[in-house]
Amino acid sequence: MDSKEYDQMGGQGLMAFVHRYHEYEVQKETTHEFIKDLLLYAEGLESHFRKENHRLRQQLGDARLDLEGSTKSRKDLQQRLKDLETRLGFVPDRNPYIQVLIDGDGLIFKEQFVKQGVEGGRKAAEELRKAIVEKFSYSEETAIEISVKVVANVPGLSRAMKRDGCVETETILYSFISGFNQGKASFDFVDVGHGKERTDAKILECTRFHLRNFNCKQVLLGISHDSGYASFLGDIIHDDDTKQRITILEGIPTVQDIVATGIGITSFKNIFRTEKLRLKSPSLSTPRIPSNGASYAAITQAKGADPPPKITLPIPLKTATPTTSSKTLAKPPTPVWNPGPRGLDPPIQVNVAVLERMKRRKDQDKLCNNHFLRGPCSKGDECSFEHNYNPTKDEKNVIALFARLNPCTKGQDCDVDNCIYGHHCPSVVNGACTHPHCKFRVDEHPPGTKFKHARHPDW
C-alpha cells in the first residue's frame, strides 16, 4: 500500500475516534447532571424525613405525658368515687335490704293476729319477716334486712274492724299496733289520721326514695286494693330493672289497673285478709238493710272523702218560680227515716238548666269540688280538675250537689256541721235509687230501696 492511501485511511479513522470522544464527553456531562440531581433529590428526602421523625417524636412525648396525666386523673377519680360511696353508704352488696310499704286501710292483717293485741302484733311482725326472707332473700352469704312501714287511718280502721265483727273493741287494734312496732326495730305502723291523700303521699314518696337507693333490692307495695296507685306505678317504671325491683303485695284480689302494669304480684294469705271488711252500721230503731260488703278501703277511695274543716257553704235555697227560661229542680220529700246519729242531710235545690250544663263538663273541664267549697285546693296545679273559674251562686249549688254524691268516710259518725259530702244516698226518688253509679252502701239508703241500675261489686 502506498503512503497516499495510508494517510487517507489513517486520517479517516482518527476523526472517527475524535467524533466518538466528543459524544462520550457529552454523555459524561449528562451522567454528571443525573448523579447531581439524584444526590440533591436524596438530600431533600432525607431532610424531609428527618423533620417528620422529629415531629413524630414530639407527638410521642406529648402522648406519653397525656397518658401519664390520664392515668393519674383516673386513679384520683376512682379514689374520690370510693370516698363518696363510703360517705353515702353505697357499698355494693353490703347492708342490702327489702322495703315493704303497706296501705293499711286496704291490706289488713288477719283478725287471728289483731285479736291477740300486743302479742299478736309481735307474731304478725315475725311471720311477715319470715315470709319475705323466704321469698326474696337473694344471697346465701349476705344477710338481708327487712324494713316495713304500714300507713293507715287507725281510728277509722279500728271502727271499721269493729263494725265488721272481726274485733270486739276498737282499742284492741292499738294494742296490736304497739306489739307490731315492738316486734322489730325496722317495723313501723304509722297512724296518719283522716285523709286518703296522706297515706298515698307517704307511700309514693317512700317508694321513690328507696328505688333510688342501690342497697334496696326489692320494694313490696301493699296497694293491691287501690287502682289510684296505677298511674304512679306507670310513672316510676322506666326500665325492666326498676320493674323487677317492685312487687305488689296482695290481700284482696288486685285491681285490674295495677295488674295491667305487668308488675309481679305475691300474697301472704296466712298473714293478710283476702276479703274486704263488711261495714255494719249500729242498730237503730228503724229496721236497716244488711250491708252489701263495702270495704273500708273502698270508701276511703271515694273522691274527696276526707271530712273538711268547718265552713259555711254558699248554698242559698232556690225559691224562684220556674219559668220557660229557668226551671228549678227540688229534691222530693225525704221519707221518714233515720239513717243514724247524724241524721238526714239537708236537701240542696238547684237550677235544672245549670245542672244540665254542668253535667256536660268532662274530664279536666270538671270543676273542683274541694276548691270551690272548701277553699284553695291542696293539690294546686297537680289537681286534674278546673280551678281557674268563677262560678255563679247557681253553679255553686250544683257543685255542692255533686260533692254530696260522694260518701263521707265517717258516715253517720261525722261530727263536722258543714261537711260537704253525703252521709246517706241523696238520689232516692219514690223508693228507688236513680243514680247510675251510686257509691253509697245499701244500708245508706232507706229500707226497701230499689236500684234502677246494677251496683258496683265494691259498693
GROMACS .gro file of C-alpha atoms in nm:
model
  459
    1MET     CA    1   0.000   0.000   0.000
    2ASP     CA    2   0.142   0.338  -0.091
    3SER     CA    3   0.166   0.638   0.152
    4LYS     CA    4  -0.120   0.826  -0.002
    5GLU     CA    5  -0.367   0.553   0.064
    6TYR     CA    6  -0.236   0.511   0.425
    7ASP     CA    7  -0.275   0.882   0.503
    8GLN     CA    8  -0.624   0.882   0.374
    9MET     CA    9  -0.728   0.577   0.580
   10GLY     CA   10  -0.545   0.684   0.894
   11GLY     CA   11  -0.685   1.029   0.880
   12GLN     CA   12  -1.034   0.899   0.841
   13GLY     CA   13  -1.001   0.657   1.134
   14LEU     CA   14  -0.867   0.921   1.372
   15MET     CA   15  -1.152   1.158   1.304
   16ALA     CA   16  -1.396   0.882   1.387
   17PHE     CA   17  -1.235   0.844   1.729
   18VAL     CA   18  -1.245   1.216   1.784
   19HIS     CA   19  -1.610   1.219   1.694
   20ARG     CA   20  -1.674   0.934   1.929
   21TYR     CA   21  -1.476   1.111   2.200
   22HIS     CA   22  -1.692   1.420   2.165
   23GLU     CA   23  -2.002   1.203   2.201
   24TYR     CA   24  -1.852   1.048   2.513
   25GLU     CA   25  -1.788   1.393   2.663
   26VAL     CA   26  -2.150   1.488   2.603
   27GLN     CA   27  -2.275   1.168   2.765
   28LYS     CA   28  -2.039   1.215   3.063
   29GLU     CA   29  -2.179   1.563   3.127
   30THR     CA   30  -2.531   1.423   3.112
   31THR     CA   31  -2.438   1.147   3.359
   32HIS     CA   32  -2.283   1.401   3.595
   33GLU     CA   33  -2.600   1.608   3.584
   34PHE     CA   34  -2.810   1.297   3.650
   35ILE     CA   35  -2.599   1.194   3.950
   36LYS     CA   36  -2.602   1.551   4.079
   37ASP     CA   37  -2.983   1.568   4.051
   38LEU     CA   38  -3.015   1.229   4.218
   39LEU     CA   39  -2.798   1.338   4.511
   40LEU     CA   40  -2.995   1.660   4.554
   41TYR     CA   41  -3.324   1.470   4.550
   42ALA     CA   42  -3.193   1.220   4.806
   43GLU     CA   43  -3.076   1.506   5.027
   44GLY     CA   44  -3.421   1.665   5.009
   45LEU     CA   45  -3.591   1.339   5.108
   46GLU     CA   46  -3.351   1.286   5.396
   47SER     CA   47  -3.419   1.639   5.525
   48HIS     CA   48  -3.797   1.589   5.500
   49PHE     CA   49  -3.795   1.258   5.685
   50ARG     CA   50  -3.559   1.396   5.945
   51LYS     CA   51  -3.811   1.674   6.019
   52GLU     CA   52  -4.105   1.431   6.015
   53ASN     CA   53  -3.920   1.199   6.252
   54HIS     CA   54  -3.859   1.491   6.487
   55ARG     CA   55  -4.228   1.588   6.477
   56LEU     CA   56  -4.341   1.234   6.548
   57ARG     CA   57  -4.100   1.208   6.840
   58GLN     CA   58  -4.251   1.524   6.986
   59GLN     CA   59  -4.603   1.384   6.944
   60LEU     CA   60  -4.496   1.058   7.107
   61GLY     CA   61  -4.355   1.251   7.401
   62ASP     CA   62  -4.675   1.453   7.434
   63ALA     CA   63  -4.884   1.136   7.413
   64ARG     CA   64  -4.681   0.978   7.692
   65LEU     CA   65  -4.736   1.285   7.907
   66ASP     CA   66  -5.110   1.275   7.832
   67LEU     CA   67  -5.123   0.906   7.916
   68GLU     CA   68  -4.947   0.963   8.245
   69GLY     CA   69  -5.183   1.252   8.324
   70SER     CA   70  -5.491   1.047   8.231
   71THR     CA   71  -5.372   0.755   8.441
   72LYS     CA   72  -5.321   0.983   8.740
   73SER     CA   73  -5.660   1.151   8.687
   74ARG     CA   74  -5.832   0.814   8.663
   75LYS     CA   75  -5.674   0.699   8.986
   76ASP     CA   76  -5.774   1.026   9.154
   77LEU     CA   77  -6.132   0.992   9.030
   78GLN     CA   78  -6.151   0.631   9.144
   79GLN     CA   79  -6.034   0.733   9.489
   80ARG     CA   80  -6.282   1.021   9.505
   81LEU     CA   81  -6.562   0.789   9.394
   82LYS     CA   82  -6.465   0.538   9.658
   83ASP     CA   83  -6.462   0.812   9.923
   84LEU     CA   84  -6.805   0.938   9.813
   85GLU     CA   85  -6.950   0.586   9.810
   86THR     CA   86  -6.821   0.534  10.161
   87ARG     CA   87  -6.969   0.866  10.279
   88LEU     CA   88  -7.305   0.793  10.115
   89GLY     CA   89  -7.317   0.435  10.236
   90PHE     CA   90  -7.302   0.297   9.882
   91VAL     CA   91  -7.121  -0.032   9.915
   92PRO     CA   92  -7.218  -0.299   9.662
   93ASP     CA   93  -7.394  -0.593   9.826
   94ARG     CA   94  -7.327  -0.461  10.175
   95ASN     CA   95  -7.623  -0.383  10.400
   96PRO     CA   96  -7.882  -0.488  10.140
   97TYR     CA   97  -8.244  -0.452  10.245
   98ILE     CA   98  -8.602  -0.506  10.131
   99GLN     CA   99  -8.852  -0.226  10.188
  100VAL     CA  100  -9.219  -0.308  10.247
  101LEU     CA  101  -9.473  -0.025  10.218
  102ILE     CA  102  -9.833  -0.110  10.305
  103ASP     CA  103 -10.152   0.091  10.270
  104GLY     CA  104 -10.304  -0.042  10.592
  105ASP     CA  105 -10.653   0.082  10.508
  106GLY     CA  106 -10.681  -0.186  10.239
  107LEU     CA  107 -10.419  -0.452  10.319
  108ILE     CA  108 -10.532  -0.562  10.665
  109PHE     CA  109 -10.376  -0.816  10.899
  110LYS     CA  110 -10.582  -1.123  10.981
  111GLU     CA  111 -10.801  -1.100  11.290
  112GLN     CA  112 -10.623  -1.400  11.443
  113PHE     CA  113 -10.326  -1.165  11.498
  114VAL     CA  114 -10.522  -0.849  11.582
  115LYS     CA  115 -10.735  -1.020  11.850
  116GLN     CA  116 -10.420  -1.115  12.042
  117GLY     CA  117 -10.330  -0.750  12.092
  118VAL     CA  118  -9.964  -0.680  12.172
  119GLU     CA  119  -9.860  -1.044  12.140
  120GLY     CA  120 -10.045  -1.075  11.810
  121GLY     CA  121  -9.863  -0.770  11.676
  122ARG     CA  122  -9.528  -0.926  11.758
  123LYS     CA  123  -9.629  -1.255  11.597
  124ALA     CA  124  -9.751  -1.076  11.283
  125ALA     CA  125  -9.420  -0.890  11.254
  126GLU     CA  126  -9.221  -1.211  11.288
  127GLU     CA  127  -9.438  -1.404  11.041
  128LEU     CA  128  -9.415  -1.122  10.789
  129ARG     CA  129  -9.037  -1.107  10.822
  130LYS     CA  130  -9.002  -1.483  10.774
  131ALA     CA  131  -9.232  -1.486  10.470
  132ILE     CA  132  -9.041  -1.204  10.300
  133VAL     CA  133  -8.696  -1.351  10.369
  134GLU     CA  134  -8.807  -1.690  10.241
  135LYS     CA  135  -8.938  -1.547   9.915
  136PHE     CA  136  -8.697  -1.262   9.837
  137SER     CA  137  -8.362  -1.329  10.007
  138TYR     CA  138  -8.124  -1.315   9.708
  139SER     CA  139  -7.792  -1.416   9.870
  140GLU     CA  140  -7.698  -1.703  10.097
  141GLU     CA  141  -7.375  -1.536  10.211
  142THR     CA  142  -7.515  -1.192  10.297
  143ALA     CA  143  -7.793  -1.137  10.550
  144ILE     CA  144  -8.068  -0.909  10.420
  145GLU     CA  145  -8.253  -0.656  10.633
  146ILE     CA  146  -8.633  -0.625  10.618
  147SER     CA  147  -8.789  -0.282  10.672
  148VAL     CA  148  -9.168  -0.248  10.694
  149LYS     CA  149  -9.384   0.064  10.710
  150VAL     CA  150  -9.762   0.030  10.742
  151VAL     CA  151  -9.955   0.355  10.692
  152ALA     CA  152 -10.323   0.380  10.785
  153ASN     CA  153 -10.605   0.587  10.927
  154VAL     CA  154 -10.601   0.394  11.254
  155PRO     CA  155 -10.915   0.544  11.417
  156GLY     CA  156 -11.120   0.481  11.105
  157LEU     CA  157 -10.976   0.134  11.057
  158SER     CA  158 -11.043   0.034  11.418
  159ARG     CA  159 -11.409   0.140  11.388
  160ALA     CA  160 -11.442  -0.043  11.056
  161MET     CA  161 -11.297  -0.365  11.204
  162LYS     CA  162 -11.534  -0.345  11.499
  163ARG     CA  163 -11.832  -0.298  11.268
  164ASP     CA  164 -11.713  -0.594  11.064
  165GLY     CA  165 -11.716  -0.803  11.380
  166CYS     CA  166 -11.359  -0.928  11.347
  167VAL     CA  167 -11.266  -0.749  11.673
  168GLU     CA  168 -11.476  -0.685  11.983
  169THR     CA  169 -11.331  -0.344  12.075
  170GLU     CA  170 -11.161  -0.064  11.887
  171THR     CA  171 -10.877  -0.046  12.138
  172ILE     CA  172 -10.751  -0.394  12.052
  173LEU     CA  173 -10.611  -0.260  11.722
  174TYR     CA  174 -10.400  -0.007  11.910
  175SER     CA  175 -10.257  -0.288  12.124
  176PHE     CA  176 -10.182  -0.489  11.810
  177ILE     CA  177 -10.002  -0.189  11.656
  178SER     CA  178  -9.796  -0.144  11.972
  179GLY     CA  179  -9.684  -0.507  11.956
  180PHE     CA  180  -9.610  -0.481  11.583
  181ASN     CA  181  -9.385  -0.180  11.641
  182GLN     CA  182  -9.210  -0.362  11.923
  183GLY     CA  183  -9.156  -0.677  11.718
  184LYS     CA  184  -8.873  -0.543  11.501
  185ALA     CA  185  -8.675  -0.221  11.518
  186SER     CA  186  -8.731  -0.159  11.146
  187PHE     CA  187  -9.109  -0.230  11.160
  188ASP     CA  188  -9.338   0.075  11.191
  189PHE     CA  189  -9.718   0.102  11.192
  190VAL     CA  190  -9.794   0.472  11.135
  191ASP     CA  191 -10.125   0.648  11.203
  192VAL     CA  192 -10.176   0.932  10.952
  193GLY     CA  193 -10.532   1.014  11.056
  194HIS     CA  194 -10.816   1.105  10.821
  195GLY     CA  195 -10.740   1.179  10.459
  196LYS     CA  196 -10.652   0.921  10.199
  197GLU     CA  197 -10.408   1.164  10.033
  198ARG     CA  198 -10.187   1.144  10.342
  199THR     CA  199 -10.149   0.769  10.308
  200ASP     CA  200 -10.089   0.797   9.933
  201ALA     CA  201  -9.825   1.068   9.976
  202LYS     CA  202  -9.622   0.869  10.228
  203ILE     CA  203  -9.624   0.552  10.021
  204LEU     CA  204  -9.540   0.729   9.695
  205GLU     CA  205  -9.253   0.937   9.834
  206CYS     CA  206  -9.105   0.643  10.025
  207THR     CA  207  -9.121   0.431   9.709
  208ARG     CA  208  -8.929   0.689   9.508
  209PHE     CA  209  -8.669   0.728   9.783
  210HIS     CA  210  -8.593   0.358   9.821
  211LEU     CA  211  -8.584   0.289   9.446
  212ARG     CA  212  -8.302   0.545   9.421
  213ASN     CA  213  -8.102   0.353   9.683
  214PHE     CA  214  -7.879   0.084   9.531
  215ASN     CA  215  -7.882  -0.116   9.854
  216CYS     CA  216  -8.260  -0.153   9.833
  217LYS     CA  217  -8.300  -0.478   9.644
  218GLN     CA  218  -8.679  -0.500   9.642
  219VAL     CA  219  -8.979  -0.277   9.721
  220LEU     CA  220  -9.302  -0.454   9.820
  221LEU     CA  221  -9.612  -0.239   9.785
  222GLY     CA  222  -9.927  -0.342   9.972
  223ILE     CA  223 -10.161  -0.147   9.742
  224SER     CA  224 -10.344  -0.420   9.550
  225HIS     CA  225 -10.687  -0.283   9.650
  226ASP     CA  226 -10.647   0.070   9.511
  227SER     CA  227 -10.647   0.147   9.139
  228GLY     CA  228 -10.540   0.503   9.220
  229TYR     CA  229 -10.180   0.383   9.251
  230ALA     CA  230 -10.169   0.254   8.892
  231SER     CA  231 -10.079   0.589   8.734
  232PHE     CA  232  -9.797   0.637   8.984
  233LEU     CA  233  -9.655   0.293   8.905
  234GLY     CA  234  -9.661   0.378   8.535
  235ASP     CA  235  -9.462   0.695   8.603
  236ILE     CA  236  -9.180   0.531   8.803
  237ILE     CA  237  -9.126   0.224   8.583
  238HIS     CA  238  -8.871   0.345   8.329
  239ASP     CA  239  -8.692   0.016   8.258
  240ASP     CA  240  -8.709  -0.358   8.326
  241ASP     CA  241  -8.462  -0.331   8.613
  242THR     CA  242  -8.690  -0.096   8.807
  243LYS     CA  243  -8.990  -0.311   8.723
  244GLN     CA  244  -8.819  -0.621   8.860
  245ARG     CA  245  -8.739  -0.439   9.185
  246ILE     CA  246  -9.110  -0.377   9.258
  247THR     CA  247  -9.358  -0.640   9.377
  248ILE     CA  248  -9.725  -0.593   9.462
  249LEU     CA  249  -9.820  -0.749   9.796
  250GLU     CA  250 -10.174  -0.875   9.755
  251GLY     CA  251 -10.450  -0.907  10.010
  252ILE     CA  252 -10.785  -0.879   9.836
  253PRO     CA  253 -10.760  -0.957   9.462
  254THR     CA  254 -10.551  -0.697   9.280
  255VAL     CA  255 -10.748  -0.440   9.084
  256GLN     CA  256 -10.721  -0.466   8.705
  257ASP     CA  257 -10.544  -0.131   8.657
  258ILE     CA  258 -10.250  -0.248   8.867
  259VAL     CA  259 -10.246  -0.593   8.706
  260ALA     CA  260 -10.216  -0.418   8.369
  261THR     CA  261  -9.882  -0.262   8.470
  262GLY     CA  262  -9.722  -0.607   8.448
  263ILE     CA  263  -9.556  -0.580   8.791
  264GLY     CA  264  -9.510  -0.908   8.978
  265ILE     CA  265  -9.771  -0.997   9.242
  266THR     CA  266  -9.730  -1.210   9.554
  267SER     CA  267  -9.952  -1.281   9.853
  268PHE     CA  268  -9.914  -1.399  10.214
  269LYS     CA  269 -10.260  -1.541  10.276
  270ASN     CA  270 -10.170  -1.663  10.624
  271ILE     CA  271 -10.091  -1.304  10.730
  272PHE     CA  272 -10.330  -1.069  10.548
  273ARG     CA  273 -10.705  -1.077  10.491
  274THR     CA  274 -10.816  -1.182  10.145
  275GLU     CA  275 -11.165  -1.035  10.182
  276LYS     CA  276 -11.286  -0.683  10.243
  277LEU     CA  277 -11.428  -0.558  10.571
  278ARG     CA  278 -11.805  -0.563  10.586
  279LEU     CA  279 -11.920  -0.241  10.746
  280LYS     CA  280 -12.225  -0.296  10.966
  281SER     CA  281 -12.394   0.020  11.089
  282PRO     CA  282 -12.505   0.048  11.453
  283SER     CA  283 -12.857  -0.080  11.523
  284LEU     CA  284 -13.129   0.188  11.512
  285SER     CA  285 -13.495   0.199  11.596
  286THR     CA  286 -13.572   0.182  11.226
  287PRO     CA  287 -13.504  -0.156  11.058
  288ARG     CA  288 -13.189  -0.150  10.845
  289ILE     CA  289 -13.095  -0.335  10.530
  290PRO     CA  290 -12.788  -0.563  10.578
  291SER     CA  291 -12.459  -0.424  10.449
  292ASN     CA  292 -12.362  -0.523  10.095
  293GLY     CA  293 -11.996  -0.579  10.191
  294ALA     CA  294 -11.845  -0.244  10.104
  295SER     CA  295 -11.491  -0.227  10.235
  296TYR     CA  296 -11.331   0.044  10.443
  297ALA     CA  297 -11.064   0.073  10.173
  298ALA     CA  298 -11.327   0.115   9.902
  299ILE     CA  299 -11.488   0.402  10.088
  300THR     CA  300 -11.157   0.576  10.150
  301GLN     CA  301 -11.103   0.568   9.773
  302ALA     CA  302 -11.411   0.780   9.708
  303LYS     CA  303 -11.329   1.122   9.559
  304GLY     CA  304 -11.272   1.383   9.821
  305ALA     CA  305 -11.398   1.157  10.104
  306ASP     CA  306 -11.200   1.331  10.374
  307PRO     CA  307 -11.423   1.532  10.615
  308PRO     CA  308 -11.337   1.901  10.565
  309PRO     CA  309 -11.286   2.172  10.823
  310LYS     CA  310 -11.595   2.363  10.931
  311ILE     CA  311 -11.710   2.602  10.661
  312THR     CA  312 -12.019   2.793  10.560
  313LEU     CA  313 -12.146   2.659  10.231
  314PRO     CA  314 -12.272   2.908   9.974
  315ILE     CA  315 -12.598   2.715   9.928
  316PRO     CA  316 -12.897   2.951   9.939
  317LEU     CA  317 -13.224   2.775   9.874
  318LYS     CA  318 -13.382   2.838   9.536
  319THR     CA  319 -13.732   2.977   9.582
  320ALA     CA  320 -13.798   3.147   9.248
  321THR     CA  321 -14.095   3.025   9.048
  322PRO     CA  322 -13.994   2.818   8.742
  323THR     CA  323 -14.017   2.996   8.408
  324THR     CA  324 -13.967   2.883   8.049
  325SER     CA  325 -13.606   3.003   8.058
  326SER     CA  326 -13.519   2.893   8.413
  327LYS     CA  327 -13.655   2.585   8.588
  328THR     CA  328 -13.572   2.459   8.934
  329LEU     CA  329 -13.527   2.102   9.040
  330ALA     CA  330 -13.625   2.036   9.403
  331LYS     CA  331 -13.545   1.713   9.581
  332PRO     CA  332 -13.859   1.511   9.657
  333PRO     CA  333 -13.971   1.493  10.020
  334THR     CA  334 -13.736   1.271  10.214
  335PRO     CA  335 -13.905   0.960  10.359
  336VAL     CA  336 -13.936   0.940  10.735
  337TRP     CA  337 -13.617   0.752  10.803
  338ASN     CA  338 -13.333   0.782  11.049
  339PRO     CA  339 -13.001   0.688  10.882
  340GLY     CA  340 -12.803   0.715  11.206
  341PRO     CA  341 -12.670   0.954  11.470
  342ARG     CA  342 -12.609   1.241  11.227
  343GLY     CA  343 -12.949   1.214  11.064
  344LEU     CA  344 -13.056   1.330  10.720
  345ASP     CA  345 -12.857   1.580  10.514
  346PRO     CA  346 -13.047   1.900  10.429
  347PRO     CA  347 -13.169   1.900  10.066
  348ILE     CA  348 -12.998   2.115   9.804
  349GLN     CA  349 -13.214   2.286   9.541
  350VAL     CA  350 -13.055   2.356   9.205
  351ASN     CA  351 -13.140   2.519   8.876
  352VAL     CA  352 -13.219   2.248   8.619
  353ALA     CA  353 -13.061   2.431   8.326
  354VAL     CA  354 -12.742   2.497   8.523
  355LEU     CA  355 -12.734   2.133   8.640
  356GLU     CA  356 -12.757   2.002   8.284
  357ARG     CA  357 -12.489   2.245   8.166
  358MET     CA  358 -12.254   2.143   8.448
  359LYS     CA  359 -12.306   1.776   8.369
  360ARG     CA  360 -12.165   1.834   8.023
  361ARG     CA  361 -11.826   1.928   8.167
  362LYS     CA  362 -11.595   1.630   8.114
  363ASP     CA  363 -11.254   1.519   8.237
  364GLN     CA  364 -11.021   1.814   8.317
  365ASP     CA  365 -11.301   2.060   8.238
  366LYS     CA  366 -11.490   1.949   8.550
  367LEU     CA  367 -11.488   2.199   8.835
  368CYS     CA  368 -11.301   2.101   9.152
  369ASN     CA  369 -11.546   2.042   9.440
  370ASN     CA  370 -11.282   2.093   9.709
  371HIS     CA  371 -11.152   2.416   9.556
  372PHE     CA  372 -11.487   2.593   9.531
  373LEU     CA  373 -11.649   2.457   9.851
  374ARG     CA  374 -11.356   2.424  10.093
  375GLY     CA  375 -11.117   2.694   9.979
  376PRO     CA  376 -10.795   2.661   9.774
  377CYS     CA  377 -10.738   2.301   9.666
  378SER     CA  378 -10.439   2.146   9.846
  379LYS     CA  379 -10.325   1.974   9.524
  380GLY     CA  380 -10.267   2.306   9.348
  381ASP     CA  381 -10.152   2.270   8.987
  382GLU     CA  382 -10.136   1.892   9.022
  383CYS     CA  383 -10.515   1.870   9.058
  384SER     CA  384 -10.681   1.721   8.749
  385PHE     CA  385 -10.990   1.943   8.777
  386GLU     CA  386 -11.059   2.307   8.685
  387HIS     CA  387 -10.965   2.583   8.935
  388ASN     CA  388 -10.946   2.889   8.710
  389TYR     CA  389 -11.317   2.966   8.707
  390ASN     CA  390 -11.560   3.197   8.889
  391PRO     CA  391 -11.886   3.002   8.945
  392THR     CA  392 -12.220   3.171   9.000
  393LYS     CA  393 -12.441   3.101   9.301
  394ASP     CA  394 -12.647   2.853   9.097
  395GLU     CA  395 -12.329   2.679   8.982
  396LYS     CA  396 -12.202   2.658   9.341
  397ASN     CA  397 -12.529   2.488   9.436
  398VAL     CA  398 -12.470   2.230   9.163
  399ILE     CA  399 -12.108   2.182   9.278
  400ALA     CA  400 -12.240   2.123   9.632
  401LEU     CA  401 -12.487   1.867   9.496
  402PHE     CA  402 -12.208   1.687   9.305
  403ALA     CA  403 -11.997   1.677   9.624
  404ARG     CA  404 -12.295   1.537   9.817
  405LEU     CA  405 -12.294   1.236   9.578
  406ASN     CA  406 -11.961   1.125   9.732
  407PRO     CA  407 -11.989   0.937  10.065
  408CYS     CA  408 -11.816   1.083  10.371
  409THR     CA  409 -11.564   0.836  10.513
  410LYS     CA  410 -11.700   0.884  10.865
  411GLY     CA  411 -12.058   0.830  10.755
  412GLN     CA  412 -12.311   0.888  11.032
  413ASP     CA  413 -12.024   0.928  11.279
  414CYS     CA  414 -11.919   1.256  11.111
  415ASP     CA  415 -11.935   1.550  11.353
  416VAL     CA  416 -11.847   1.827  11.104
  417ASP     CA  417 -12.154   2.052  11.088
  418ASN     CA  418 -12.096   2.175  10.733
  419CYS     CA  419 -11.942   1.863  10.580
  420ILE     CA  420 -11.975   1.886  10.202
  421TYR     CA  421 -12.003   1.509  10.148
  422GLY     CA  422 -12.301   1.278  10.169
  423HIS     CA  423 -12.396   1.081  10.480
  424HIS     CA  424 -12.670   0.884  10.305
  425CYS     CA  425 -12.774   0.846   9.941
  426PRO     CA  426 -12.932   1.170   9.807
  427SER     CA  427 -13.054   1.006   9.485
  428VAL     CA  428 -13.357   0.815   9.618
  429VAL     CA  429 -13.679   0.911   9.438
  430ASN     CA  430 -14.007   0.736   9.518
  431GLY     CA  431 -13.830   0.446   9.687
  432ALA     CA  432 -13.572   0.388   9.411
  433CYS     CA  433 -13.208   0.492   9.377
  434THR     CA  434 -13.179   0.664   9.040
  435HIS     CA  435 -12.802   0.725   9.027
  436PRO     CA  436 -12.635   0.504   8.761
  437HIS     CA  437 -12.311   0.474   8.962
  438CYS     CA  438 -12.423   0.518   9.323
  439LYS     CA  439 -12.127   0.497   9.564
  440PHE     CA  440 -12.333   0.460   9.882
  441ARG     CA  441 -12.377   0.129  10.062
  442VAL     CA  442 -12.713  -0.045  10.064
  443ASP     CA  443 -12.763   0.042  10.430
  444GLU     CA  444 -12.711   0.409  10.347
  445HIS     CA  445 -13.042   0.401  10.158
  446PRO     CA  446 -13.389   0.394  10.317
  447PRO     CA  447 -13.515   0.039  10.394
  448GLY     CA  448 -13.664  -0.130  10.091
  449THR     CA  449 -13.492   0.097   9.838
  450LYS     CA  450 -13.482  -0.046   9.487
  451PHE     CA  451 -13.192   0.017   9.249
  452LYS     CA  452 -13.259   0.109   8.887
  453HIS     CA  453 -12.901   0.033   8.784
  454ALA     CA  454 -12.665  -0.255   8.855
  455ARG     CA  455 -12.443  -0.182   9.156
  456HIS     CA  456 -12.064  -0.197   9.155
  457PRO     CA  457 -11.943  -0.506   9.349
  458ASP     CA  458 -11.737  -0.282   9.580
  459TRP     CA  459 -12.045  -0.089   9.688
   0.00000   0.00000   0.00000
